[in-house]
Every structure is written in C-alpha cells, then in structure tokens.
Amino acid sequence: MTTAHTCESCGMPIETGRYCGYCTDDSGQLQSFDERFERMVAWQARRDPQAAREELELQTLDYMATMPAWRDHPRVTKP
C-alpha cells in the first residue's frame, strides 16, 4: 500500500514525487512563481466569486507561504 503525501507547491494529495501535475510544466518542472500564483488566485476566485482580487491575492500569498516550494520566495516571506 502506498502512502499519499501532498504536493509541496499546492498541498494537493499525490502518490509520488514532490509536485502534482497542476504545478508542473510539460517537462515535469515546477512552474514559475508567477504562473502558479495566478493559477492559484484563479482557483480561489472560483471558490469565492464575490471576493475582491486584492483579498484573493493576499489569501493566496498567505497559503503559498505555508508550502515548502514557496515559503522562502521573496513574494511570500514576511519581513
């Protein structure tokens, strides 16, 4: 029996590897921060269509700061 773990970029459950198929490009490499950020903001907007873009961005940055792939990225680290 395999133990599922989570994508280090978005937290989605995965069976193997560090990143899920949503967070990688065609060659299996982690997408750029900007691309992943925009896709995660869009996902948040679908979950909460009434939220303002600024709030969605703040929520996304806060979440990304908890992910191993992004927690040290300059856009998510807090001074």
mmCIF file of C-alpha atoms in Angstrom:
data_model
loop_
_atom_site.group_PDB
_atom_site.id
_atom_site.type_symbol
_atom_site.label_atom_id
_atom_site.label_comp_id
_atom_site.label_asym_id
_atom_site.label_seq_id
_atom_site.Cartn_x
_atom_site.Cartn_y
_atom_site.Cartn_z
ATOM 1 C CA MET A 1 0.000 0.000 0.000
ATOM 2 C CA THR A 2 1.362 3.412 -0.950
ATOM 3 C CA THR A 3 1.053 6.346 1.367
ATOM 4 C CA ALA A 4 -0.189 9.514 -0.273
ATOM 5 C CA HIS A 5 1.594 12.725 0.521
ATOM 6 C CA THR A 6 0.979 16.271 -0.605
ATOM 7 C CA CYS A 7 2.316 18.453 -3.383
ATOM 8 C CA GLU A 8 4.972 20.794 -1.993
ATOM 9 C CA SER A 9 3.588 23.611 -4.140
ATOM 10 C CA CYS A 10 -0.190 23.495 -3.595
ATOM 11 C CA GLY A 11 -0.928 20.849 -0.968
ATOM 12 C CA MET A 12 -2.917 18.538 -3.246
ATOM 13 C CA PRO A 13 -2.667 14.837 -2.316
ATOM 14 C CA ILE A 14 -0.294 12.970 -4.638
ATOM 15 C CA GLU A 15 1.115 9.455 -4.758
ATOM 16 C CA THR A 16 4.690 10.155 -5.825
ATOM 17 C CA GLY A 17 7.105 12.988 -6.450
ATOM 18 C CA ARG A 18 7.287 16.451 -4.972
ATOM 19 C CA TYR A 19 4.731 18.248 -7.145
ATOM 20 C CA CYS A 20 1.341 17.465 -8.669
ATOM 21 C CA GLY A 21 0.552 17.688 -12.373
ATOM 22 C CA TYR A 22 -1.166 21.051 -11.886
ATOM 23 C CA CYS A 23 2.005 22.657 -10.533
ATOM 24 C CA THR A 24 4.448 21.361 -13.132
ATOM 25 C CA ASP A 25 5.112 22.243 -16.744
ATOM 26 C CA ASP A 26 5.188 19.797 -19.674
ATOM 27 C CA SER A 27 8.700 18.667 -18.753
ATOM 28 C CA GLY A 28 7.751 17.960 -15.125
ATOM 29 C CA GLN A 29 9.486 21.036 -13.694
ATOM 30 C CA LEU A 30 7.816 23.269 -11.130
ATOM 31 C CA GLN A 31 6.056 26.204 -12.791
ATOM 32 C CA SER A 32 7.333 29.711 -12.151
ATOM 33 C CA PHE A 33 6.070 31.500 -9.073
ATOM 34 C CA ASP A 34 4.098 33.989 -11.194
ATOM 35 C CA GLU A 35 2.324 31.293 -13.198
ATOM 36 C CA ARG A 36 1.486 29.218 -10.113
ATOM 37 C CA PHE A 37 0.360 32.334 -8.216
ATOM 38 C CA GLU A 38 -2.030 33.400 -10.993
ATOM 39 C CA ARG A 39 -3.499 29.909 -11.265
ATOM 40 C CA MET A 40 -3.988 29.667 -7.528
ATOM 41 C CA VAL A 41 -5.637 33.100 -7.404
ATOM 42 C CA ALA A 42 -7.975 31.999 -10.215
ATOM 43 C CA TRP A 43 -8.835 28.853 -8.251
ATOM 44 C CA GLN A 44 -9.607 30.969 -5.175
ATOM 45 C CA ALA A 45 -11.805 33.249 -7.324
ATOM 46 C CA ARG A 46 -13.854 30.264 -8.470
ATOM 47 C CA ARG A 47 -14.336 29.230 -4.834
ATOM 48 C CA ASP A 48 -15.283 32.762 -3.733
ATOM 49 C CA PRO A 49 -16.527 34.753 -6.746
ATOM 50 C CA GLN A 50 -17.614 37.715 -4.582
ATOM 51 C CA ALA A 51 -14.129 38.314 -3.163
ATOM 52 C CA ALA A 52 -12.061 41.254 -4.357
ATOM 53 C CA ARG A 53 -8.901 40.473 -6.337
ATOM 54 C CA GLU A 54 -6.727 42.072 -3.642
ATOM 55 C CA GLU A 55 -8.201 39.787 -0.961
ATOM 56 C CA LEU A 56 -7.756 36.716 -3.187
ATOM 57 C CA GLU A 57 -4.105 37.639 -3.737
ATOM 58 C CA LEU A 58 -3.488 38.098 -0.012
ATOM 59 C CA GLN A 59 -5.139 34.755 0.792
ATOM 60 C CA THR A 60 -3.099 33.038 -1.900
ATOM 61 C CA LEU A 61 0.189 34.542 -0.712
ATOM 62 C CA ASP A 62 -0.609 33.519 2.863
ATOM 63 C CA TYR A 63 -1.314 29.960 1.734
ATOM 64 C CA MET A 64 1.741 29.761 -0.504
ATOM 65 C CA ALA A 65 3.880 30.833 2.458
ATOM 66 C CA THR A 66 2.942 27.526 4.117
ATOM 67 C CA MET A 67 4.080 25.422 1.141
ATOM 68 C CA PRO A 68 7.678 24.120 1.055
ATOM 69 C CA ALA A 69 8.130 25.127 -2.584
ATOM 70 C CA TRP A 70 7.306 28.786 -1.905
ATOM 71 C CA ARG A 71 7.838 29.570 1.773
ATOM 72 C CA ASP A 72 11.244 31.158 1.101
ATOM 73 C CA HIS A 73 10.152 33.028 -2.023
ATOM 74 C CA PRO A 74 10.559 36.843 -1.673
ATOM 75 C CA ARG A 75 6.891 37.478 -2.553
ATOM 76 C CA VAL A 76 5.578 35.374 0.321
ATOM 77 C CA THR A 77 8.112 35.934 3.090
ATOM 78 C CA LYS A 78 7.194 38.431 5.735
ATOM 79 C CA PRO A 79 9.802 40.966 6.943
#
